[in-house]
mmCIF file of C-alpha atoms in Angstrom:
data_model
loop_
_atom_site.group_PDB
_atom_site.id
_atom_site.type_symbol
_atom_site.label_atom_id
_atom_site.label_comp_id
_atom_site.label_asym_id
_atom_site.label_seq_id
_atom_site.Cartn_x
_atom_site.Cartn_y
_atom_site.Cartn_z
ATOM 1 C CA MET P 1 67.713 51.105 -8.941
ATOM 2 C CA LYS P 2 64.425 51.203 -10.336
ATOM 3 C CA TYR P 3 64.701 53.342 -13.563
ATOM 4 C CA LYS P 4 61.543 54.857 -14.329
ATOM 5 C CA LEU P 5 62.332 56.750 -17.488
ATOM 6 C CA ILE P 6 64.650 56.355 -20.726
ATOM 7 C CA ALA P 7 65.031 59.538 -22.562
ATOM 8 C CA VAL P 8 66.565 58.427 -26.366
ATOM 9 C CA ASP P 9 68.124 60.698 -29.027
ATOM 10 C CA MET P 10 66.704 59.629 -32.464
ATOM 11 C CA ASP P 11 69.521 60.590 -35.075
ATOM 12 C CA GLY P 12 72.926 58.504 -34.421
ATOM 13 C CA THR P 13 70.845 56.622 -31.973
ATOM 14 C CA LEU P 14 67.719 55.411 -31.930
ATOM 15 C CA LEU P 15 67.526 55.483 -35.658
ATOM 16 C CA LYS P 16 69.899 53.512 -37.951
ATOM 17 C CA PRO P 17 71.827 55.535 -40.685
ATOM 18 C CA ASP P 18 68.877 54.820 -43.446
ATOM 19 C CA LYS P 19 66.435 56.696 -40.450
ATOM 20 C CA THR P 20 64.560 53.614 -39.839
ATOM 21 C CA VAL P 21 64.292 51.809 -36.336
ATOM 22 C CA ASP P 22 65.671 48.106 -35.934
ATOM 23 C CA LYS P 23 63.179 45.472 -35.310
ATOM 24 C CA ASP P 24 65.607 44.404 -32.271
ATOM 25 C CA THR P 25 65.135 47.888 -30.944
ATOM 26 C CA ILE P 26 61.600 47.970 -31.421
ATOM 27 C CA SER P 27 61.178 44.841 -29.246
ATOM 28 C CA ASP P 28 63.574 46.039 -26.653
ATOM 29 C CA ILE P 29 61.919 49.172 -26.248
ATOM 30 C CA LYS P 30 58.627 47.333 -25.916
ATOM 31 C CA MET P 31 60.375 45.226 -23.370
ATOM 32 C CA ALA P 32 61.471 48.395 -21.479
ATOM 33 C CA THR P 33 57.912 49.654 -21.255
ATOM 34 C CA GLU P 34 56.248 46.462 -19.959
ATOM 35 C CA ASN P 35 59.159 46.236 -17.252
ATOM 36 C CA GLY P 36 57.554 49.910 -15.924
ATOM 37 C CA ALA P 37 59.792 52.464 -17.566
ATOM 38 C CA ASP P 38 58.664 55.309 -19.963
ATOM 39 C CA VAL P 39 60.534 55.271 -23.334
ATOM 40 C CA VAL P 40 60.580 59.170 -24.656
ATOM 41 C CA TYR P 41 61.823 60.757 -27.551
ATOM 42 C CA CYS P 42 64.559 63.739 -26.654
ATOM 43 C CA THR P 43 64.945 64.982 -29.819
ATOM 44 C CA GLY P 44 66.457 67.811 -32.022
ATOM 45 C CA ARG P 45 63.828 67.513 -34.338
ATOM 46 C CA SER P 46 60.225 68.811 -34.585
ATOM 47 C CA ILE P 47 56.998 67.340 -34.066
ATOM 48 C CA ASP P 48 56.318 66.770 -37.837
ATOM 49 C CA GLU P 49 59.490 64.998 -38.245
ATOM 50 C CA LEU P 50 58.693 62.418 -35.640
ATOM 51 C CA THR P 51 55.246 61.550 -36.655
ATOM 52 C CA MET P 52 56.398 59.076 -38.959
ATOM 53 C CA TYR P 53 57.369 57.278 -36.159
ATOM 54 C CA PHE P 54 54.606 56.759 -33.710
ATOM 55 C CA ASP P 55 52.937 53.755 -35.214
ATOM 56 C CA ILE P 56 55.878 51.785 -35.257
ATOM 57 C CA LEU P 57 56.976 53.080 -31.392
ATOM 58 C CA PRO P 58 53.077 53.236 -30.081
ATOM 59 C CA MET P 59 54.428 52.613 -26.617
ATOM 60 C CA MET P 60 56.648 55.684 -26.755
ATOM 61 C CA LYS P 61 53.962 58.367 -24.916
ATOM 62 C CA TYR P 62 56.423 61.554 -24.847
ATOM 63 C CA ALA P 63 58.695 63.441 -26.757
ATOM 64 C CA VAL P 64 60.929 66.094 -25.596
ATOM 65 C CA CYS P 65 61.328 67.630 -28.789
ATOM 66 C CA CYS P 66 62.982 70.780 -30.790
ATOM 67 C CA SER P 67 65.821 69.976 -28.409
ATOM 68 C CA GLY P 68 63.705 70.866 -25.513
ATOM 69 C CA ALA P 69 61.744 73.876 -26.334
ATOM 70 C CA ILE P 70 58.782 71.654 -26.515
ATOM 71 C CA ILE P 71 57.331 68.499 -24.779
ATOM 72 C CA TYR P 72 54.547 66.843 -26.767
ATOM 73 C CA ASP P 73 51.864 64.297 -25.642
ATOM 74 C CA CYS P 74 52.199 61.532 -28.589
ATOM 75 C CA ILE P 75 48.924 59.559 -28.072
ATOM 76 C CA GLU P 76 46.975 62.899 -26.871
ATOM 77 C CA ARG P 77 48.850 64.630 -29.961
ATOM 78 C CA LYS P 78 49.326 67.761 -28.087
ATOM 79 C CA VAL P 79 51.824 70.151 -26.929
ATOM 80 C CA ILE P 80 51.744 70.114 -23.144
ATOM 81 C CA HIS P 81 55.031 72.837 -22.733
ATOM 82 C CA ARG P 82 56.599 74.975 -24.916
ATOM 83 C CA GLU P 83 59.400 77.445 -25.049
ATOM 84 C CA TYR P 84 60.203 79.807 -27.941
ATOM 85 C CA ILE P 85 62.745 82.196 -29.572
ATOM 86 C CA LYS P 86 61.569 85.718 -29.483
ATOM 87 C CA LYS P 87 60.999 87.991 -32.856
ATOM 88 C CA PRO P 88 63.847 90.177 -32.713
ATOM 89 C CA TYR P 89 66.256 87.083 -32.778
ATOM 90 C CA ILE P 90 64.704 85.464 -35.737
ATOM 91 C CA GLU P 91 65.641 87.870 -38.271
ATOM 92 C CA LYS P 92 69.007 88.414 -36.861
ATOM 93 C CA ILE P 93 69.573 84.800 -37.118
ATOM 94 C CA VAL P 94 68.784 84.407 -40.762
ATOM 95 C CA GLY P 95 70.272 87.837 -41.726
ATOM 96 C CA ILE P 96 73.774 86.427 -40.539
ATOM 97 C CA ALA P 97 73.086 82.843 -42.102
ATOM 98 C CA ASP P 98 72.142 84.516 -45.425
ATOM 99 C CA ASN P 99 75.642 86.400 -45.142
ATOM 100 C CA TYR P 100 77.136 82.567 -45.137
ATOM 101 C CA ARG P 101 74.703 81.307 -47.758
ATOM 102 C CA ALA P 102 73.499 78.901 -45.153
ATOM 103 C CA MET P 103 70.613 76.988 -45.233
ATOM 104 C CA SER P 104 68.107 78.152 -42.222
ATOM 105 C CA HIS P 105 65.544 75.990 -41.183
ATOM 106 C CA PHE P 106 62.330 76.885 -39.178
ATOM 107 C CA LEU P 107 61.252 74.160 -37.054
ATOM 108 C CA GLU P 108 57.865 75.651 -36.160
ATOM 109 C CA GLU P 109 55.415 73.885 -33.888
ATOM 110 C CA LYS P 110 53.048 72.032 -36.342
ATOM 111 C CA ALA P 111 55.614 72.383 -39.117
ATOM 112 C CA SER P 112 58.929 72.916 -40.926
ATOM 113 C CA VAL P 113 60.106 75.949 -43.120
ATOM 114 C CA VAL P 114 62.775 75.982 -45.688
ATOM 115 C CA ALA P 115 64.069 77.841 -48.745
ATOM 116 C CA LYS P 116 63.351 76.355 -52.275
ATOM 117 C CA LYS P 117 66.304 76.901 -53.593
ATOM 118 C CA ASP P 118 68.299 75.574 -50.542
ATOM 119 C CA VAL P 119 65.829 72.272 -50.168
ATOM 120 C CA VAL P 120 66.570 70.758 -53.524
ATOM 121 C CA GLN P 121 70.671 70.849 -52.722
ATOM 122 C CA MET P 122 71.066 69.750 -49.496
ATOM 123 C CA GLU P 123 73.776 67.585 -50.378
ATOM 124 C CA ILE P 124 76.160 70.687 -50.352
ATOM 125 C CA PHE P 125 75.322 71.253 -46.654
ATOM 126 C CA GLY P 126 76.223 67.677 -45.436
ATOM 127 C CA MET P 127 72.159 66.870 -45.359
ATOM 128 C CA ALA P 128 71.736 64.398 -48.097
ATOM 129 C CA GLU P 129 70.415 61.726 -45.796
ATOM 130 C CA TYR P 130 67.635 64.161 -44.596
ATOM 131 C CA LYS P 131 66.651 65.200 -48.440
ATOM 132 C CA PRO P 132 64.050 62.799 -48.847
ATOM 133 C CA MET P 133 62.249 63.711 -45.431
ATOM 134 C CA PHE P 134 62.704 67.624 -46.452
ATOM 135 C CA MET P 135 61.262 67.004 -49.807
ATOM 136 C CA GLU P 136 58.333 65.622 -48.633
ATOM 137 C CA ILE P 137 57.346 67.241 -44.852
ATOM 138 C CA THR P 138 58.715 71.099 -45.358
ATOM 139 C CA ARG P 139 56.780 73.988 -46.356
ATOM 140 C CA LYS P 140 59.134 75.598 -49.073
ATOM 141 C CA VAL P 141 59.349 79.248 -49.469
ATOM 142 C CA ASP P 142 61.067 81.822 -51.822
ATOM 143 C CA SER P 143 62.951 83.969 -49.028
ATOM 144 C CA MET P 144 63.691 82.955 -45.501
ATOM 145 C CA ALA P 145 64.013 86.482 -44.547
ATOM 146 C CA GLN P 146 60.667 87.538 -45.720
ATOM 147 C CA GLU P 147 59.169 84.428 -44.147
ATOM 148 C CA ALA P 148 61.200 85.857 -40.521
ATOM 149 C CA LYS P 149 59.262 88.831 -40.703
ATOM 150 C CA LYS P 150 56.018 86.979 -40.256
ATOM 151 C CA TYR P 151 56.793 85.308 -36.850
ATOM 152 C CA ASP P 152 56.373 86.315 -33.275
ATOM 153 C CA ALA P 153 58.105 83.499 -31.823
ATOM 154 C CA MET P 154 59.393 80.073 -32.707
ATOM 155 C CA PRO P 155 60.788 76.965 -31.241
ATOM 156 C CA LYS P 156 63.943 76.370 -33.024
ATOM 157 C CA ILE P 157 65.694 77.394 -35.892
ATOM 158 C CA ASP P 158 68.650 75.160 -37.216
ATOM 159 C CA LEU P 159 71.636 76.610 -39.598
ATOM 160 C CA TYR P 160 73.026 74.316 -42.105
ATOM 161 C CA PHE P 161 76.680 75.707 -43.508
ATOM 162 C CA ARG P 162 78.585 74.491 -46.475
ATOM 163 C CA SER P 163 81.910 74.029 -44.486
ATOM 164 C CA TYR P 164 82.637 73.960 -40.621
ATOM 165 C CA GLU P 165 84.792 76.737 -40.881
ATOM 166 C CA GLU P 166 81.583 79.018 -41.993
ATOM 167 C CA ARG P 167 80.078 77.369 -39.187
ATOM 168 C CA LYS P 168 82.570 78.490 -36.749
ATOM 169 C CA SER P 169 82.664 81.950 -38.145
ATOM 170 C CA ALA P 170 78.882 82.155 -37.964
ATOM 171 C CA TYR P 171 79.035 81.081 -34.504
ATOM 172 C CA GLU P 172 81.254 83.956 -33.587
ATOM 173 C CA GLU P 173 78.841 86.460 -34.974
ATOM 174 C CA LEU P 174 75.928 84.581 -33.092
ATOM 175 C CA LYS P 175 76.900 83.514 -29.893
ATOM 176 C CA ASP P 176 76.395 86.431 -27.595
ATOM 177 C CA LEU P 177 72.529 86.581 -28.508
ATOM 178 C CA PRO P 178 70.895 85.491 -25.449
ATOM 179 C CA LEU P 179 70.315 82.007 -26.967
ATOM 180 C CA THR P 180 71.232 78.491 -26.818
ATOM 181 C CA PHE P 181 73.509 76.926 -29.072
ATOM 182 C CA ALA P 182 74.542 73.518 -29.638
ATOM 183 C CA TYR P 183 76.339 71.736 -32.876
ATOM 184 C CA GLY P 184 75.199 69.230 -35.045
ATOM 185 C CA VAL P 185 76.980 66.543 -36.516
ATOM 186 C CA ASN P 186 77.152 67.776 -39.725
ATOM 187 C CA PRO P 187 78.014 71.879 -40.256
ATOM 188 C CA ALA P 188 75.026 72.849 -38.504
ATOM 189 C CA ILE P 189 74.116 75.130 -35.895
ATOM 190 C CA GLU P 190 70.920 74.125 -33.800
ATOM 191 C CA ILE P 191 69.529 77.114 -31.687
ATOM 192 C CA THR P 192 66.755 77.468 -29.128
ATOM 193 C CA ALA P 193 65.630 80.165 -26.402
ATOM 194 C CA GLU P 194 67.868 81.359 -23.932
ATOM 195 C CA ASN P 195 68.659 78.345 -21.238
ATOM 196 C CA VAL P 196 66.307 75.793 -23.292
ATOM 197 C CA THR P 197 68.249 72.579 -23.731
ATOM 198 C CA LYS P 198 67.261 68.645 -23.601
ATOM 199 C CA ALA P 199 67.897 68.766 -20.141
ATOM 200 C CA THR P 200 65.157 71.594 -19.507
ATOM 201 C CA GLY P 201 62.763 70.097 -21.402
ATOM 202 C CA LEU P 202 63.351 66.524 -20.123
ATOM 203 C CA LEU P 203 63.157 67.921 -16.324
ATOM 204 C CA LYS P 204 60.104 69.439 -16.941
ATOM 205 C CA LEU P 205 58.749 66.483 -18.076
ATOM 206 C CA LEU P 206 60.116 64.623 -15.127
ATOM 207 C CA LYS P 207 58.039 66.969 -13.147
ATOM 208 C CA ILE P 208 55.144 66.057 -14.788
ATOM 209 C CA LEU P 209 55.240 62.678 -14.538
ATOM 210 C CA ARG P 210 56.843 62.941 -10.779
ATOM 211 C CA ILE P 211 59.986 61.054 -11.530
ATOM 212 C CA SER P 212 62.962 61.912 -9.899
ATOM 213 C CA GLN P 213 66.138 62.345 -12.012
ATOM 214 C CA ASN P 214 68.165 59.622 -10.609
ATOM 215 C CA GLN P 215 65.708 57.284 -11.876
ATOM 216 C CA THR P 216 66.324 57.872 -15.236
ATOM 217 C CA ILE P 217 68.201 56.940 -17.973
ATOM 218 C CA GLY P 218 69.301 58.905 -20.930
ATOM 219 C CA ILE P 219 70.913 57.621 -24.148
ATOM 220 C CA GLY P 220 72.634 59.920 -26.706
ATOM 221 C CA ASP P 221 75.415 60.691 -29.294
ATOM 222 C CA GLY P 222 76.013 64.228 -30.102
ATOM 223 C CA ASP P 223 76.695 67.822 -28.946
ATOM 224 C CA ASN P 224 72.838 68.673 -28.150
ATOM 225 C CA ASP P 225 72.825 65.578 -25.894
ATOM 226 C CA LYS P 226 75.444 66.730 -23.542
ATOM 227 C CA GLU P 227 73.264 68.678 -21.008
ATOM 228 C CA MET P 228 70.785 65.949 -21.045
ATOM 229 C CA LEU P 229 73.700 63.234 -20.229
ATOM 230 C CA LYS P 230 74.520 65.253 -17.448
ATOM 231 C CA ILE P 231 71.453 65.199 -15.523
ATOM 232 C CA VAL P 232 70.369 61.919 -15.858
ATOM 233 C CA GLY P 233 70.943 58.838 -13.330
ATOM 234 C CA PHE P 234 72.405 56.899 -16.093
ATOM 235 C CA PRO P 235 73.903 58.269 -18.942
ATOM 236 C CA VAL P 236 74.568 56.239 -21.986
ATOM 237 C CA VAL P 237 76.720 57.301 -24.906
ATOM 238 C CA MET P 238 76.324 55.390 -28.567
ATOM 239 C CA ASP P 239 79.697 53.809 -29.773
ATOM 240 C CA ASN P 240 79.022 56.055 -32.920
ATOM 241 C CA ALA P 241 80.021 59.282 -30.823
ATOM 242 C CA GLU P 242 82.713 61.477 -30.559
ATOM 243 C CA ASP P 243 85.187 60.835 -27.639
ATOM 244 C CA GLU P 244 84.099 64.255 -25.615
ATOM 245 C CA ILE P 245 80.552 62.783 -25.641
ATOM 246 C CA LYS P 246 81.767 59.444 -24.414
ATOM 247 C CA GLY P 247 83.653 61.020 -21.626
ATOM 248 C CA LEU P 248 79.893 61.742 -20.408
ATOM 249 C CA ALA P 249 79.029 58.067 -20.110
ATOM 250 C CA LYS P 250 78.468 55.464 -17.410
ATOM 251 C CA TYR P 251 78.114 53.096 -20.074
ATOM 252 C CA ILE P 252 79.265 52.871 -24.041
ATOM 253 C CA THR P 253 76.974 50.778 -26.194
ATOM 254 C CA SER P 254 76.928 49.949 -29.749
ATOM 255 C CA ASP P 255 76.263 51.966 -32.256
ATOM 256 C CA ASN P 256 73.139 52.865 -34.177
ATOM 257 C CA SER P 257 73.550 50.492 -36.563
ATOM 258 C CA ASN P 258 73.627 47.572 -34.311
ATOM 259 C CA ASN P 259 71.172 48.382 -31.550
ATOM 260 C CA GLY P 260 72.977 50.362 -29.345
ATOM 261 C CA VAL P 261 69.613 51.597 -27.766
ATOM 262 C CA GLY P 262 67.944 48.092 -27.065
ATOM 263 C CA ARG P 263 71.572 46.529 -25.932
ATOM 264 C CA ALA P 264 71.605 49.166 -23.526
ATOM 265 C CA ILE P 265 68.503 49.018 -21.998
ATOM 266 C CA ARG P 266 68.671 45.227 -21.784
ATOM 267 C CA HIS P 267 72.198 45.693 -19.988
ATOM 268 C CA ILE P 268 70.488 48.217 -17.633
ATOM 269 C CA MET P 269 67.613 46.979 -16.669
ATOM 270 C CA ASN P 270 68.762 43.096 -16.786
ATOM 271 C CA ILE P 271 65.732 42.171 -18.857
#
């Protein structure tokens, strides 16, 4: 099989725990592109959370980001497809989050928005490793409830909780809304529009590029990767993933501290 596209998750997959990319991973991705495969981001991150990697990985031309809500051309720097959460649900989501003292995170097309009071204490939401990035790139507001009233639509909302128990309770209140939910590795819930996942975003990109599903490799580690792993021709799961996710794999590679992405690429593509 000649694989033409490799879809790669970021956190827990492409990125090491310190949020950098291993130099060997960069070399292996470059080799894959030289052997005729497009390597694309397939991530829950927003565009502004990706741009710091564009110069490091200039061979990665496309991004399925915001968990499938946006397809982005990283070379032309433009959105080529978008699907948004509608206004009535944005305020409802924030209202429920506020009841649990959770941190709401709006992932806009060109920015990320958080509350000032939350971003300075991200440790209590299990998000300490992301705090430096959030402090640098987010727009900080006094009230997410007031901010929510300004939007007619939005690509994605992430909610970060103080415990897994509170996340479970909040999900019970949210789950009947016509939206798509995925759990984060930390006590988080990722929310996109109805029937919008990494898989649906990737399928739209495949259609644009005229590549069939069986010509794709998908590499991931988390709950929001499950649908993507189910639709690719060759699903790969990181060794640092939970057993439930590993059950979807045709190949389990090494962890994200040890160039798991690069090792998988070389193994499958014989390079």
